[in-house]
């Protein structure tokens, strides 16, 4: 009897709502930003490395950080005052 290799099930796509995106706070990770725009993890990391994303990505050490406010603006969502960066007023 031959055993078949286990195949990971494909993750279920997340449905991002306006409230869920606003609820992320001031920043998120690159994987989450990619999910919001329907991009696979591989594709979003490749695009970030090549500088081809329509939103700003900050490199902090070995991590990518994405400010949420530009994501909201790109999607045409008014985020209100609840997600302003603590240094925005400086």
PDB file of C-alpha atoms in Angstrom:
ATOM      1  CA  UNK A   1       0.000   0.000   0.000  1.00  0.00           C
ATOM      2  CA  UNK A   2       1.373   3.393  -1.039  1.00  0.00           C
ATOM      3  CA  UNK A   3       0.661   6.458   1.041  1.00  0.00           C
ATOM      4  CA  UNK A   4      -0.237   9.676  -0.691  1.00  0.00           C
ATOM      5  CA  UNK A   5       1.530  12.871   0.390  1.00  0.00           C
ATOM      6  CA  UNK A   6      -0.721  15.139   2.387  1.00  0.00           C
ATOM      7  CA  UNK A   7      -1.820  18.207   0.487  1.00  0.00           C
ATOM      8  CA  UNK A   8      -2.599  21.362   2.426  1.00  0.00           C
ATOM      9  CA  UNK A   9      -6.096  22.606   1.715  1.00  0.00           C
ATOM     10  CA  UNK A  10      -6.204  25.995   0.046  1.00  0.00           C
ATOM     11  CA  UNK A  11      -7.071  28.663   2.616  1.00  0.00           C
ATOM     12  CA  UNK A  12     -10.550  30.087   2.313  1.00  0.00           C
ATOM     13  CA  UNK A  13     -10.485  33.657   0.990  1.00  0.00           C
ATOM     14  CA  UNK A  14     -11.187  36.310   3.600  1.00  0.00           C
ATOM     15  CA  UNK A  15     -13.956  38.773   2.795  1.00  0.00           C
ATOM     16  CA  UNK A  16     -12.735  42.194   3.837  1.00  0.00           C
ATOM     17  CA  UNK A  17     -15.410  44.669   4.870  1.00  0.00           C
ATOM     18  CA  UNK A  18     -15.058  48.398   5.370  1.00  0.00           C
ATOM     19  CA  UNK A  19     -15.313  47.936   9.147  1.00  0.00           C
ATOM     20  CA  UNK A  20     -12.715  45.151   9.167  1.00  0.00           C
ATOM     21  CA  UNK A  21     -10.197  47.239   7.221  1.00  0.00           C
ATOM     22  CA  UNK A  22     -10.740  50.286   9.450  1.00  0.00           C
ATOM     23  CA  UNK A  23     -10.444  47.967  12.448  1.00  0.00           C
ATOM     24  CA  UNK A  24      -6.877  47.053  11.487  1.00  0.00           C
ATOM     25  CA  UNK A  25      -5.667  50.240  13.152  1.00  0.00           C
ATOM     26  CA  UNK A  26      -2.832  52.422  11.897  1.00  0.00           C
ATOM     27  CA  UNK A  27      -0.769  49.692  10.227  1.00  0.00           C
ATOM     28  CA  UNK A  28      -0.901  46.115   9.024  1.00  0.00           C
ATOM     29  CA  UNK A  29       1.388  43.510   7.547  1.00  0.00           C
ATOM     30  CA  UNK A  30       2.018  42.952   3.851  1.00  0.00           C
ATOM     31  CA  UNK A  31       0.143  39.631   3.719  1.00  0.00           C
ATOM     32  CA  UNK A  32      -3.040  41.263   5.069  1.00  0.00           C
ATOM     33  CA  UNK A  33      -2.761  44.209   2.673  1.00  0.00           C
ATOM     34  CA  UNK A  34      -2.386  41.753  -0.202  1.00  0.00           C
ATOM     35  CA  UNK A  35      -5.466  39.813   0.938  1.00  0.00           C
ATOM     36  CA  UNK A  36      -7.516  43.010   0.917  1.00  0.00           C
ATOM     37  CA  UNK A  37      -6.631  43.475  -2.755  1.00  0.00           C
ATOM     38  CA  UNK A  38      -7.076  39.800  -3.638  1.00  0.00           C
ATOM     39  CA  UNK A  39      -3.385  39.059  -4.063  1.00  0.00           C
ATOM     40  CA  UNK A  40      -1.663  35.829  -3.079  1.00  0.00           C
ATOM     41  CA  UNK A  41       1.103  36.006  -0.509  1.00  0.00           C
ATOM     42  CA  UNK A  42       3.735  35.175  -3.119  1.00  0.00           C
ATOM     43  CA  UNK A  43       2.472  37.799  -5.549  1.00  0.00           C
ATOM     44  CA  UNK A  44       2.269  40.585  -2.965  1.00  0.00           C
ATOM     45  CA  UNK A  45       5.817  39.914  -1.696  1.00  0.00           C
ATOM     46  CA  UNK A  46       7.164  39.854  -5.267  1.00  0.00           C
ATOM     47  CA  UNK A  47       5.393  43.139  -6.047  1.00  0.00           C
ATOM     48  CA  UNK A  48       6.723  44.733  -2.844  1.00  0.00           C
ATOM     49  CA  UNK A  49      10.287  43.727  -3.648  1.00  0.00           C
ATOM     50  CA  UNK A  50       9.903  45.166  -7.148  1.00  0.00           C
ATOM     51  CA  UNK A  51       8.220  48.370  -5.884  1.00  0.00           C
ATOM     52  CA  UNK A  52       5.065  47.688  -7.913  1.00  0.00           C
ATOM     53  CA  UNK A  53       2.323  48.069  -5.305  1.00  0.00           C
ATOM     54  CA  UNK A  54      -0.244  50.883  -5.481  1.00  0.00           C
ATOM     55  CA  UNK A  55       0.190  51.623  -1.771  1.00  0.00           C
ATOM     56  CA  UNK A  56       3.211  52.524   0.371  1.00  0.00           C
ATOM     57  CA  UNK A  57       5.184  49.739   2.016  1.00  0.00           C
ATOM     58  CA  UNK A  58       7.744  50.398   4.737  1.00  0.00           C
ATOM     59  CA  UNK A  59      10.637  48.045   5.340  1.00  0.00           C
ATOM     60  CA  UNK A  60      11.269  47.712   9.092  1.00  0.00           C
ATOM     61  CA  UNK A  61      14.184  45.356   9.614  1.00  0.00           C
ATOM     62  CA  UNK A  62      13.153  42.146   7.883  1.00  0.00           C
ATOM     63  CA  UNK A  63       9.429  42.982   7.931  1.00  0.00           C
ATOM     64  CA  UNK A  64       7.154  44.911   5.632  1.00  0.00           C
ATOM     65  CA  UNK A  65       4.707  47.307   7.295  1.00  0.00           C
ATOM     66  CA  UNK A  66       1.785  48.869   5.437  1.00  0.00           C
ATOM     67  CA  UNK A  67       0.037  52.018   6.721  1.00  0.00           C
ATOM     68  CA  UNK A  68      -3.739  51.465   6.636  1.00  0.00           C
ATOM     69  CA  UNK A  69      -4.766  55.052   5.773  1.00  0.00           C
ATOM     70  CA  UNK A  70      -3.383  54.849   2.188  1.00  0.00           C
ATOM     71  CA  UNK A  71      -5.201  51.513   1.729  1.00  0.00           C
ATOM     72  CA  UNK A  72      -8.454  53.180   2.768  1.00  0.00           C
ATOM     73  CA  UNK A  73      -7.828  56.099   0.410  1.00  0.00           C
ATOM     74  CA  UNK A  74      -7.063  53.749  -2.468  1.00  0.00           C
ATOM     75  CA  UNK A  75     -10.323  51.893  -1.810  1.00  0.00           C
ATOM     76  CA  UNK A  76     -12.301  55.127  -1.456  1.00  0.00           C
ATOM     77  CA  UNK A  77     -13.120  54.469   2.203  1.00  0.00           C
ATOM     78  CA  UNK A  78     -13.335  57.331   4.687  1.00  0.00           C
ATOM     79  CA  UNK A  79     -11.523  56.028   7.748  1.00  0.00           C
ATOM     80  CA  UNK A  80     -12.420  58.934   9.986  1.00  0.00           C
ATOM     81  CA  UNK A  81     -10.225  60.026  12.848  1.00  0.00           C
ATOM     82  CA  UNK A  82      -9.957  56.636  14.551  1.00  0.00           C
ATOM     83  CA  UNK A  83      -6.802  55.392  12.837  1.00  0.00           C
ATOM     84  CA  UNK A  84      -4.508  58.388  12.773  1.00  0.00           C
ATOM     85  CA  UNK A  85      -0.867  57.732  13.486  1.00  0.00           C
ATOM     86  CA  UNK A  86       0.353  59.063  16.852  1.00  0.00           C
ATOM     87  CA  UNK A  87       3.046  61.076  15.011  1.00  0.00           C
ATOM     88  CA  UNK A  88       0.698  62.462  12.327  1.00  0.00           C
ATOM     89  CA  UNK A  89       0.370  65.814  14.085  1.00  0.00           C
ATOM     90  CA  UNK A  90       4.101  66.479  14.209  1.00  0.00           C
TER      91      UNK A  90
END
